[in-house]
Short mmCIF file of C-alpha atoms and ligand atoms in Angstrom, two decimals:
data_model
loop_
_atom_site.label_atom_id
_atom_site.label_comp_id
_atom_site.label_asym_id
_atom_site.label_seq_id
_atom_site.Cartn_x
_atom_site.Cartn_y
_atom_site.Cartn_z
CA MET A 356 -6.96 -21.28 150.91
CA THR A 357 -6.83 -20.72 147.19
CA ILE A 358 -3.39 -19.13 147.56
CA GLU A 359 -0.69 -21.32 149.00
CA LYS A 360 2.74 -20.30 147.83
CA VAL A 361 4.02 -16.74 147.79
CA ILE A 362 7.32 -15.16 146.74
CA VAL A 363 8.46 -11.97 148.41
CA LEU A 364 10.97 -10.28 146.15
CA GLY A 365 12.43 -7.30 148.01
CA GLY A 366 15.11 -4.87 147.03
CA GLU A 367 16.94 -2.52 149.34
CA SER A 368 14.02 -1.46 151.54
CA ASN A 369 13.22 -3.49 154.65
CA PHE A 370 9.55 -4.05 153.98
CA SER A 371 10.22 -7.70 153.18
CA SER A 372 10.42 -8.88 156.75
CA THR A 373 7.06 -7.26 157.63
CA LEU A 374 5.49 -9.00 154.66
CA GLU A 375 7.11 -12.35 155.25
CA ASN A 376 6.19 -12.37 158.94
CA TYR A 377 2.60 -11.56 158.17
CA LEU A 378 2.34 -14.21 155.45
CA ARG A 379 3.96 -16.91 157.55
CA ARG A 380 1.68 -16.13 160.47
CA SER A 381 -1.24 -16.49 158.06
CA ARG A 382 0.09 -19.95 157.11
CA TYR A 383 1.22 -19.19 153.58
CA GLU A 384 4.32 -20.90 152.27
CA VAL A 385 6.79 -18.10 151.68
CA ALA A 386 9.91 -18.04 149.51
CA SER A 387 12.05 -14.94 149.92
CA ALA A 388 14.22 -13.51 147.20
CA SER A 389 16.47 -10.45 147.25
CA SER A 390 17.23 -10.41 143.53
CA ILE A 391 15.60 -11.20 140.21
CA ALA A 392 18.00 -14.09 139.78
CA SER A 393 16.91 -15.77 142.99
CA ALA A 394 13.20 -15.16 142.22
CA ARG A 395 13.77 -16.83 138.86
CA ARG A 396 15.28 -19.85 140.57
CA HIS A 397 12.18 -20.19 142.78
CA LEU A 398 9.87 -19.85 139.78
CA ASP A 399 11.83 -22.46 137.85
CA LYS A 400 11.47 -24.97 140.64
CA ASP A 401 7.84 -24.47 141.66
CA ASN A 402 4.50 -22.86 140.84
CA PHE A 403 3.62 -19.81 142.93
CA ASP A 404 0.21 -18.21 143.35
CA LEU A 405 1.34 -14.72 144.35
CA ILE A 406 4.47 -12.58 144.16
CA PHE A 407 5.20 -9.33 145.97
CA LEU A 408 7.62 -7.38 143.88
CA ASP A 409 9.78 -4.32 144.49
CA PRO A 410 10.20 -2.21 141.35
CA VAL A 411 13.83 -1.39 142.24
CA LEU A 412 16.03 -4.47 142.50
CA PRO A 413 19.83 -4.91 142.71
CA ASP A 414 20.09 -6.79 139.44
CA GLY A 415 17.52 -5.03 137.29
CA SER A 416 14.12 -3.43 137.02
CA GLY A 417 11.13 -5.03 138.75
CA MET A 418 8.97 -3.62 135.98
CA ASP A 419 10.86 -5.59 133.35
CA PHE A 420 10.76 -8.68 135.51
CA LEU A 421 6.96 -8.26 135.78
CA LYS A 422 6.69 -8.73 132.00
CA GLU A 423 8.72 -11.90 132.29
CA ILE A 424 6.44 -13.19 135.07
CA LEU A 425 3.29 -12.42 133.14
CA ALA A 426 4.54 -14.46 130.22
CA LEU A 427 4.83 -17.61 132.37
CA PRO A 428 2.25 -20.32 131.65
CA GLN A 429 1.49 -20.70 135.39
CA LYS A 430 1.90 -17.06 136.29
CA PRO A 431 1.44 -15.87 139.86
CA LEU A 432 -0.58 -12.76 140.63
CA ALA A 433 1.85 -9.87 141.03
CA VAL A 434 1.58 -7.15 143.67
CA ILE A 435 3.99 -4.22 143.35
CA THR A 436 5.37 -2.88 146.61
CA THR A 437 6.33 0.68 146.01
CA GLY A 438 7.59 3.76 147.83
CA SER A 439 5.37 6.82 147.54
CA GLY A 440 7.72 8.38 144.98
CA THR A 441 7.11 5.61 142.50
CA ILE A 442 3.33 5.38 142.66
CA GLU A 443 3.02 6.44 139.05
CA SER A 444 5.15 3.60 137.88
CA ALA A 445 3.12 1.21 140.07
CA VAL A 446 -0.03 2.40 138.33
CA GLU A 447 1.73 1.77 135.05
CA CYS A 448 2.40 -1.79 136.26
CA ILE A 449 -1.28 -2.33 136.94
CA LYS A 450 -1.97 -1.27 133.38
CA ASN A 451 0.60 -3.80 132.27
CA GLY A 452 -1.01 -6.65 134.15
CA ALA A 453 0.02 -6.46 137.84
CA PHE A 454 -2.82 -7.43 140.15
CA ASP A 455 -2.41 -4.68 142.78
CA TYR A 456 0.12 -2.45 144.52
CA LEU A 457 1.01 -1.67 148.14
CA ILE A 458 2.57 1.64 149.16
CA ARG A 459 5.43 1.42 151.67
CA PRO A 460 5.32 1.54 154.61
CA PHE A 461 2.33 -0.75 154.92
CA SER A 462 0.50 -2.23 157.87
CA ASP A 463 -0.49 -5.85 158.46
CA GLU A 464 -4.06 -4.79 157.83
CA GLN A 465 -3.20 -3.46 154.37
CA ILE A 466 -1.33 -6.64 153.51
CA GLY A 467 -4.33 -8.67 154.74
CA ILE A 468 -6.72 -6.75 152.49
CA THR A 469 -4.50 -7.27 149.45
CA VAL A 470 -4.04 -10.99 150.13
CA ARG A 471 -7.76 -11.54 150.65
CA LYS A 472 -8.49 -9.70 147.42
CA ALA A 473 -6.04 -11.99 145.65
CA GLU A 474 -7.66 -15.05 147.29
CA ASP A 475 -11.10 -13.96 146.08
CA PHE A 476 -9.79 -13.29 142.63
CA VAL A 477 -8.14 -16.70 142.30
CA ARG A 478 -11.29 -18.38 143.61
CA LEU A 479 -13.44 -16.57 141.06
CA VAL A 480 -11.11 -17.47 138.23
CA ARG A 481 -11.23 -21.13 139.28
CA VAL A 482 -15.01 -21.21 139.64
CA ASN A 483 -15.36 -19.51 136.32
CA ARG A 484 -13.02 -21.97 134.66
CA LEU A 485 -14.90 -24.87 136.21
CA LEU A 486 -18.27 -23.54 135.16
CA SER A 487 -17.27 -22.84 131.61
CA GLN A 488 -15.59 -26.23 131.39
CA GLU A 489 -18.73 -27.85 132.76
CA ALA A 490 -21.02 -25.92 130.47
CA GLU A 491 -18.78 -26.89 127.62
CA GLU A 492 -18.74 -30.53 128.59
CA SER A 493 -22.44 -30.79 129.26
CA GLU A 494 -23.11 -29.18 125.92
CA HIS A 495 -20.51 -30.99 123.94
CA THR A 496 -20.87 -34.52 125.07
CA LEU A 497 -23.74 -36.58 123.93
CA LEU A 498 -23.34 -39.80 125.83
CA GLY A 499 -24.51 -43.21 124.80
CA ASN A 500 -23.17 -46.60 123.88
CA SER A 501 -26.31 -48.27 122.61
CA GLN A 502 -26.54 -49.05 118.91
CA ASP A 503 -29.10 -46.28 118.48
CA MET A 504 -26.69 -43.73 119.79
CA GLU A 505 -23.94 -45.10 117.54
CA ASP A 506 -26.20 -44.72 114.50
CA LEU A 507 -27.01 -41.26 115.65
CA HIS A 508 -23.40 -40.18 115.66
CA GLN A 509 -23.21 -41.25 112.02
CA LEU A 510 -26.32 -39.28 111.07
CA ILE A 511 -25.36 -36.20 112.96
CA ARG A 512 -22.83 -34.87 110.46
CA THR A 513 -25.29 -34.19 107.66
CA ASN A 514 -26.56 -30.73 106.75
CA ALA A 515 -30.16 -31.58 105.90
CA THR A 516 -33.41 -30.87 107.72
CA VAL A 517 -33.75 -33.16 110.72
CA LEU A 518 -36.82 -34.29 112.63
CA ILE A 519 -36.11 -35.67 116.09
CA GLN A 520 -38.90 -37.63 117.73
CA GLY A 521 -38.85 -39.15 121.19
CA GLU A 522 -40.44 -39.14 124.61
CA SER A 523 -39.93 -36.23 126.95
CA GLY A 524 -36.47 -36.11 128.51
CA THR A 525 -34.82 -38.52 126.06
CA GLY A 526 -32.37 -35.86 124.93
CA LYS A 527 -33.92 -34.44 121.77
CA GLU A 528 -32.64 -30.95 122.40
CA ALA A 529 -29.25 -32.30 123.44
CA ILE A 530 -29.11 -34.17 120.13
CA ALA A 531 -30.18 -31.08 118.18
CA ARG A 532 -27.35 -29.09 119.73
CA ALA A 533 -24.88 -31.87 119.04
CA ILE A 534 -25.98 -31.93 115.40
CA TYR A 535 -25.47 -28.20 115.19
CA ARG A 536 -22.03 -28.33 116.75
CA GLN A 537 -20.83 -31.00 114.37
CA SER A 538 -22.32 -29.39 111.29
CA PRO A 539 -20.52 -27.10 108.87
CA ARG A 540 -22.62 -24.30 110.40
CA ALA A 541 -21.12 -24.71 113.85
CA ARG A 542 -19.73 -21.17 113.86
CA ALA A 543 -22.99 -19.58 112.72
CA PRO A 544 -25.92 -18.86 115.07
CA PHE A 545 -28.06 -21.54 116.71
CA ILE A 546 -31.51 -20.14 117.42
CA LYS A 547 -34.14 -22.04 119.39
CA VAL A 548 -37.88 -21.45 119.28
CA ASN A 549 -40.02 -23.31 121.78
CA CYS A 550 -43.26 -23.60 119.84
CA ALA A 551 -45.17 -24.89 122.87
CA ALA A 552 -44.19 -22.00 125.13
CA ILE A 553 -45.09 -19.04 122.90
CA PRO A 554 -48.73 -17.86 122.83
CA GLU A 555 -50.41 -18.53 119.52
CA ASN A 556 -50.99 -14.86 118.69
CA LEU A 557 -47.27 -14.10 119.07
CA ILE A 558 -45.68 -17.09 117.47
CA GLU A 559 -45.88 -15.93 113.87
CA SER A 560 -44.11 -12.71 114.75
CA GLU A 561 -41.61 -14.75 116.77
CA PHE A 562 -40.87 -16.88 113.68
CA PHE A 563 -40.88 -14.20 111.01
CA GLY A 564 -40.69 -10.84 112.83
CA HIS A 565 -42.99 -7.88 112.29
CA GLU A 566 -43.03 -4.40 110.83
CA LYS A 567 -43.64 -1.33 112.92
CA GLY A 568 -47.36 -0.95 113.63
CA ALA A 569 -48.20 -4.44 112.36
CA PHE A 570 -50.44 -4.97 115.39
CA THR A 571 -51.25 -3.22 118.65
CA GLY A 572 -48.05 -3.08 120.63
CA ALA A 573 -45.74 -3.46 117.62
CA LEU A 574 -44.02 -0.16 118.33
CA ASN A 575 -40.92 -0.99 116.35
CA LYS A 576 -39.88 -3.26 113.56
CA ARG A 577 -38.54 -6.56 114.87
CA GLU A 578 -36.59 -9.34 113.24
CA GLY A 579 -37.92 -12.86 113.72
CA ARG A 580 -35.98 -15.96 114.70
CA PHE A 581 -35.63 -17.13 111.10
CA GLU A 582 -33.93 -13.88 110.19
CA LEU A 583 -31.68 -14.08 113.24
CA ALA A 584 -30.72 -17.62 112.29
CA HIS A 585 -29.67 -16.61 108.77
CA GLY A 586 -26.57 -18.58 107.81
CA GLY A 587 -27.04 -20.83 110.81
CA THR A 588 -29.44 -23.32 112.34
CA ILE A 589 -32.91 -22.97 113.82
CA LEU A 590 -34.33 -25.44 116.34
CA LEU A 591 -38.11 -25.63 116.20
CA ASP A 592 -38.81 -27.30 119.51
CA GLU A 593 -42.18 -29.05 119.96
CA ILE A 594 -43.12 -28.48 116.33
CA SER A 595 -46.40 -30.41 116.73
CA GLU A 596 -47.81 -27.44 118.64
CA ILE A 597 -48.00 -24.90 115.82
CA SER A 598 -51.32 -23.85 114.29
CA PRO A 599 -52.42 -24.92 110.79
CA SER A 600 -51.91 -21.40 109.38
CA LEU A 601 -48.36 -21.25 110.70
CA GLN A 602 -47.76 -24.77 109.38
CA ALA A 603 -48.59 -23.47 105.91
CA LYS A 604 -46.16 -20.55 106.28
CA LEU A 605 -43.45 -22.81 107.61
CA LEU A 606 -43.91 -25.12 104.65
CA ARG A 607 -43.19 -22.19 102.36
CA VAL A 608 -40.03 -21.34 104.26
CA LEU A 609 -38.85 -24.93 103.98
CA GLN A 610 -39.62 -25.04 100.26
CA GLU A 611 -38.66 -21.55 99.13
CA ARG A 612 -36.52 -20.30 102.03
CA GLU A 613 -38.48 -17.05 102.04
CA PHE A 614 -41.20 -15.26 104.01
CA GLU A 615 -42.58 -11.83 104.87
CA ARG A 616 -42.58 -10.18 108.27
CA VAL A 617 -46.00 -9.83 109.91
CA GLY A 618 -47.55 -6.63 108.56
CA GLY A 619 -44.94 -6.34 105.81
CA ASN A 620 -44.86 -7.14 102.12
CA ARG A 621 -41.15 -7.31 101.46
CA THR A 622 -40.03 -10.88 100.83
CA ILE A 623 -37.07 -11.86 102.96
CA LYS A 624 -34.81 -14.68 101.83
CA VAL A 625 -32.92 -16.75 104.37
CA ASP A 626 -30.46 -19.59 104.36
CA VAL A 627 -31.35 -21.57 107.47
CA ARG A 628 -30.89 -25.18 108.42
CA VAL A 629 -33.96 -26.49 110.26
CA ILE A 630 -33.99 -29.03 113.08
CA ALA A 631 -37.38 -29.84 114.58
CA THR A 632 -38.31 -31.90 117.62
CA THR A 633 -41.52 -33.38 118.91
CA ASN A 634 -42.58 -35.73 121.66
CA ARG A 635 -45.91 -36.33 120.00
CA ASN A 636 -46.29 -38.97 117.34
CA LEU A 637 -46.62 -36.79 114.23
CA GLU A 638 -48.04 -39.61 112.11
CA GLN A 639 -50.95 -39.83 114.53
CA SER A 640 -51.33 -36.04 114.44
CA ILE A 641 -51.53 -36.29 110.64
CA GLU A 642 -54.25 -38.93 110.87
CA ARG A 643 -56.17 -36.68 113.21
CA LYS A 644 -55.71 -33.84 110.69
CA GLU A 645 -53.80 -31.76 113.22
CA PHE A 646 -50.54 -31.73 111.30
CA ARG A 647 -49.96 -31.25 107.59
CA GLN A 648 -48.56 -34.27 105.85
CA ASP A 649 -46.62 -32.20 103.30
CA LEU A 650 -44.91 -30.31 106.13
CA TYR A 651 -44.11 -33.61 107.83
CA PHE A 652 -42.39 -34.86 104.66
CA ARG A 653 -40.42 -31.63 104.37
CA LEU A 654 -39.26 -31.91 107.96
CA ASN A 655 -38.62 -35.62 108.01
CA VAL A 656 -35.64 -35.61 105.63
CA VAL A 657 -33.34 -37.11 108.25
CA PRO A 658 -35.57 -38.79 110.83
CA ILE A 659 -34.12 -39.49 114.26
CA LEU A 660 -36.14 -41.58 116.66
CA VAL A 661 -34.69 -41.34 120.15
CA ALA A 662 -35.43 -44.49 122.12
CA PRO A 663 -36.67 -44.15 125.69
CA LEU A 664 -34.04 -44.82 128.31
CA ARG A 665 -35.71 -48.06 129.43
CA GLU A 666 -34.90 -49.47 125.99
CA ARG A 667 -31.21 -48.61 126.20
CA ARG A 668 -30.21 -49.77 129.64
CA GLU A 669 -26.52 -49.81 128.85
CA ASP A 670 -26.80 -46.03 128.55
CA VAL A 671 -28.18 -45.88 132.10
CA ILE A 672 -24.85 -47.14 133.40
CA LEU A 673 -22.83 -44.79 131.24
CA LEU A 674 -24.96 -41.72 131.97
CA LYS A 675 -25.09 -42.52 135.68
CA LYS A 676 -21.31 -42.56 135.81
CA GLU A 677 -20.99 -39.26 134.00
CA PHE A 678 -23.70 -37.55 136.08
CA MET A 679 -22.08 -38.78 139.32
CA ARG A 680 -18.81 -37.21 138.22
CA ARG A 681 -20.47 -34.00 137.07
CA PHE A 682 -22.60 -33.43 140.18
CA SER A 683 -19.99 -34.45 142.70
CA ARG A 684 -17.74 -31.82 141.17
CA ARG A 685 -20.49 -29.22 140.96
CA HIS A 686 -21.52 -29.66 144.60
CA GLY A 687 -18.02 -30.29 145.92
CA ILE A 688 -19.02 -33.71 147.32
CA THR A 689 -16.63 -36.63 147.08
CA VAL A 690 -18.39 -39.62 145.59
CA LYS A 691 -16.41 -42.85 145.46
CA GLY A 692 -18.99 -45.11 143.92
CA ILE A 693 -22.42 -46.60 144.07
CA THR A 694 -23.54 -49.66 146.01
CA ASP A 695 -24.55 -52.75 144.06
CA GLU A 696 -28.10 -52.47 145.35
CA ALA A 697 -28.47 -48.89 144.21
CA ARG A 698 -26.98 -49.73 140.84
CA GLN A 699 -29.40 -52.64 140.46
CA ILE A 700 -32.33 -50.34 141.14
CA LEU A 701 -31.17 -47.85 138.55
CA ILE A 702 -30.98 -50.62 135.95
CA ASN A 703 -34.39 -52.01 136.79
CA TYR A 704 -36.29 -48.79 137.01
CA SER A 705 -38.41 -47.85 133.98
CA TRP A 706 -37.33 -44.17 133.81
CA PRO A 707 -40.59 -42.59 132.63
CA GLY A 708 -38.83 -39.20 132.72
CA ASN A 709 -35.88 -40.63 130.75
CA VAL A 710 -32.43 -39.01 130.89
CA ARG A 711 -33.75 -35.89 132.61
CA GLU A 712 -35.12 -38.02 135.45
CA LEU A 713 -31.90 -40.01 135.75
CA GLN A 714 -29.96 -36.77 135.90
CA ASN A 715 -32.19 -35.41 138.68
CA VAL A 716 -32.06 -38.66 140.64
CA ILE A 717 -28.27 -38.76 140.52
CA GLU A 718 -27.95 -35.12 141.49
CA ARG A 719 -30.19 -35.67 144.50
CA ALA A 720 -28.36 -38.86 145.44
CA VAL A 721 -25.00 -37.08 145.27
CA ILE A 722 -26.30 -34.33 147.56
CA LEU A 723 -27.67 -36.88 150.03
CA CYS A 724 -24.64 -39.14 149.82
CA GLY A 725 -23.21 -39.96 153.24
CA THR A 726 -19.67 -39.44 154.48
CA ASN A 727 -18.57 -42.87 153.21
CA GLY A 728 -18.83 -41.45 149.69
CA MET A 729 -21.08 -44.22 148.40
CA LEU A 730 -24.40 -43.58 146.67
CA GLU A 731 -26.82 -45.88 148.41
CA MET A 732 -30.28 -47.16 147.70
CA GLY A 733 -31.61 -44.82 150.36
CA ASN A 734 -30.38 -41.82 148.38
CA LEU A 735 -32.39 -42.62 145.27
CA GLY A 736 -35.81 -41.40 146.35
CA LEU A 737 -38.85 -43.28 147.49
CA SER A 738 -40.78 -43.14 144.22
CA ILE A 739 -38.07 -45.13 142.46
CA LEU A 740 -37.82 -47.64 145.26
CA LYS A 741 -41.56 -48.10 145.22
CA ALA A 742 -41.56 -48.64 141.48
CA VAL A 743 -38.76 -51.20 141.49
CA SER A 744 -39.97 -54.25 143.28
CA GLY A 745 -37.76 -56.87 141.69
CA ILE A 746 -36.00 -58.00 138.58
CA THR A 747 -38.61 -57.76 135.90
CA SER A 748 -37.74 -56.28 132.57
CA ALA A 749 -33.98 -56.59 132.68
CA SER A 750 -32.19 -57.70 129.56
CA ALA A 751 -29.88 -60.74 129.57
CA LYS A 752 -26.84 -58.54 130.03
CA ASP A 753 -28.49 -56.70 132.86
CA LEU A 754 -29.40 -60.00 134.48
CA LYS A 755 -25.78 -60.99 134.53
CA ASP A 756 -24.85 -57.69 136.13
CA LEU A 757 -27.71 -58.03 138.54
CA GLU A 758 -26.75 -61.53 139.56
CA MET A 759 -23.42 -60.19 140.63
CA ALA A 760 -25.08 -57.32 142.41
CA SER A 761 -27.86 -59.26 144.13
CA PRO A 762 -27.77 -59.74 147.87
CA PRO A 763 -26.94 -63.31 149.01
CA GLY A 764 -30.57 -64.08 149.75
CA GLY A 765 -31.69 -63.05 146.24
CA VAL A 766 -33.98 -60.14 145.49
CA ARG A 767 -35.04 -57.89 148.32
CA THR A 768 -38.71 -57.31 148.90
CA LEU A 769 -40.21 -53.89 148.34
CA ALA A 770 -40.95 -53.63 152.05
CA GLU A 771 -37.32 -54.34 152.86
CA ILE A 772 -36.15 -51.73 150.38
CA GLU A 773 -38.55 -49.23 151.89
CA ARG A 774 -37.43 -50.03 155.43
CA ARG A 775 -33.77 -49.58 154.53
CA HIS A 776 -34.48 -46.39 152.67
CA ILE A 777 -36.40 -44.89 155.58
CA LEU A 778 -33.71 -45.85 158.08
CA SER A 779 -30.86 -44.56 156.00
CA THR A 780 -32.66 -41.30 155.32
CA LEU A 781 -33.27 -40.91 159.02
CA GLN A 782 -29.64 -41.62 159.67
CA HIS A 783 -28.67 -39.07 157.05
CA CYS A 784 -30.86 -36.54 158.87
CA GLN A 785 -29.16 -37.44 162.13
CA GLY A 786 -32.43 -38.67 163.58
CA ASN A 787 -34.40 -35.54 162.75
CA ARG A 788 -37.83 -36.93 161.85
CA THR A 789 -39.25 -33.70 160.47
CA HIS A 790 -36.34 -33.33 158.09
CA ALA A 791 -36.46 -37.03 157.14
CA ALA A 792 -40.21 -36.91 156.51
CA ARG A 793 -39.74 -33.91 154.26
CA LEU A 794 -37.04 -35.65 152.23
CA LEU A 795 -39.13 -38.80 152.00
CA GLU A 796 -42.16 -36.75 151.00
CA VAL A 797 -44.37 -38.44 153.64
CA SER A 798 -46.12 -37.01 156.70
CA ILE A 799 -44.39 -37.19 160.06
CA ARG A 800 -47.24 -39.41 161.23
CA THR A 801 -46.55 -41.93 158.44
CA LEU A 802 -42.88 -41.90 159.30
CA ARG A 803 -43.62 -42.39 162.99
CA ASN A 804 -45.93 -45.33 162.24
CA LYS A 805 -43.33 -46.97 160.03
CA LEU A 806 -40.66 -46.63 162.69
CA GLN A 807 -43.01 -48.08 165.27
CA GLU A 808 -43.65 -51.01 162.94
CA TYR A 809 -39.93 -51.68 162.54
CA LYS A 810 -39.34 -51.40 166.26
CA GLU A 811 -41.99 -54.00 166.93
CA ALA A 812 -40.69 -56.34 164.26
CA LEU A 813 -37.05 -56.05 165.27
CA PRO A 814 -36.79 -55.35 168.95
CA SER A 815 -33.09 -56.18 169.34
CA GLY A 816 -29.67 -55.97 167.70
CA GLU A 817 -28.30 -53.48 165.29
CA GLU A 818 -31.65 -52.32 163.99
CA SER A 819 -32.96 -51.31 167.36
CA ALA A 820 -29.73 -49.45 167.91
CA ARG A 821 -30.27 -47.64 164.62
CA LEU A 822 -33.84 -46.90 165.63
CA SER A 823 -32.95 -45.68 169.06
CA PHE A 824 -32.27 -42.17 167.89
CA ALA A 825 -35.60 -42.01 166.10
N1 ATP B 2151 -27.19 -38.66 125.64
C1 ATP B 2151 -27.10 -37.71 126.59
N2 ATP B 2151 -25.91 -37.41 127.14
C2 ATP B 2151 -25.80 -36.48 128.10
N3 ATP B 2151 -26.84 -35.79 128.60
C3 ATP B 2151 -28.05 -36.03 128.07
C4 ATP B 2151 -28.25 -37.00 127.05
N4 ATP B 2151 -29.56 -37.04 126.73
C5 ATP B 2151 -30.16 -36.13 127.53
N5 ATP B 2151 -29.27 -35.51 128.33
C6 ATP B 2151 -29.58 -34.48 129.32
O1 ATP B 2151 -30.89 -34.75 129.84
C7 ATP B 2151 -31.66 -33.56 129.97
C8 ATP B 2151 -32.92 -33.67 129.12
O2 ATP B 2151 -32.56 -33.65 127.75
P1 ATP B 2151 -33.34 -32.78 126.65
O3 ATP B 2151 -33.78 -31.47 127.21
O4 ATP B 2151 -32.50 -32.76 125.44
O5 ATP B 2151 -34.60 -33.71 126.46
P2 ATP B 2151 -35.84 -33.53 125.48
O6 ATP B 2151 -36.02 -34.82 124.78
O7 ATP B 2151 -35.67 -32.30 124.66
O8 ATP B 2151 -37.02 -33.35 126.54
P3 ATP B 2151 -38.45 -32.60 126.34
O9 ATP B 2151 -39.21 -33.38 125.35
O10 ATP B 2151 -39.04 -32.68 127.72
O11 ATP B 2151 -38.13 -31.21 125.91
C9 ATP B 2151 -30.75 -32.44 129.55
O12 ATP B 2151 -30.18 -31.85 130.70
C10 ATP B 2151 -29.69 -33.11 128.70
O13 ATP B 2151 -28.46 -32.41 128.75
MG1 MG B 2152 -36.79 -30.52 124.57
#
């Protein structure tokens, strides 16, 4: 129930008992008040989610009291209970912020409809608040403790052209947005152009716009992204992908801050801050004559090289923690922690997909997490478990962490990790092999063979009990 506590504030009519009985039967906590003064006392003591309010009260006007309620920081939804003669004033109340009204005499069914409507409303408000808070957080926080990330925070506050280079999924776009938000242009537009996703014949018009009739299909004049970004920031994502002719035009924009729309001859001047990203090595592209060196210099005023996640393992721990929190909230799953084994695997894994991969792995693990609330090795996905066969590339600090996390017998073998993963997935699927095979991304036959293997190797004890449902 999103609504828990309700006040019924009734005047001289006897509708209150009908309401109170209904609400109590429906397991709401009800406080009854016969005057504004007593309603005030309830509101002073506690937070209420809903108030039913008679417009005519012995010590004043319900309408005036409504204004007082609506000014409260934790205001309840207000439903006006009105006789048919005062419908107009009830409508007036709605205009002034009441949630709904009920006309006396009312049936249980009518009360039920109103209460359910209020429940839905409160739920929507909460979901909305959560989503916007989450969107805000995910956009606003750029996480990282490694020295690189520290340096980055220093660089971020400049207003110059920035070139962000790094492998896919390292967070280049996240960094670009963080730069924008902390720049003096934070209140002006942020416009993104994905240079890799737009077909070559359209990209120039996407950048600079076009005049009516500039090409077949150009039925109207259209402003380009540079014009839209005027006064603000433009993110040129995957800049390595633009053609040589567009590179030349972009160079002019960076030098002169001016261009013409496609099919037009009027020069348009813009004031735009440029941030570009690439996951290709632009110096190599220059050597291969695919990228103009002069454009590279113009873009590379503030260079940011984002290290792959495998080179900043302390960030793995930090990001993992944040993603666990974020996804457990998003999916409404209580996650208490992560087992030492699972944590060890996350540290050892090479993260070819970088932060994006870590994020996906944690989301999946949270969804698969068992009722004990712990993220386990078995929740991490087979490809990771296959890739991590022991302590290999861990740094000294990681080794210390890992020592603490290692099982008493030392490092587990890959086969052991696989066996545990298969069994825990099967357990998670309550013994349903088809479901387990799908999650493990193996055929049912493979799964059956593995289980047979384990049965033969361990015919007794706990393991055979765990296998018995298979
Ligand atoms: N430091 C960070 N803190 C929090 N979230 C991050 C961080 N770095 C990356 N992410 C998240 O990881 C995901 C991938 O990041 P992003 O899209 O910025 O990567 P990218 O380098 O632009 O990748 P690609 O080259 O594939 O476009 C995003 O959901 C982003 O929010
Ligand atoms: Mg990107």
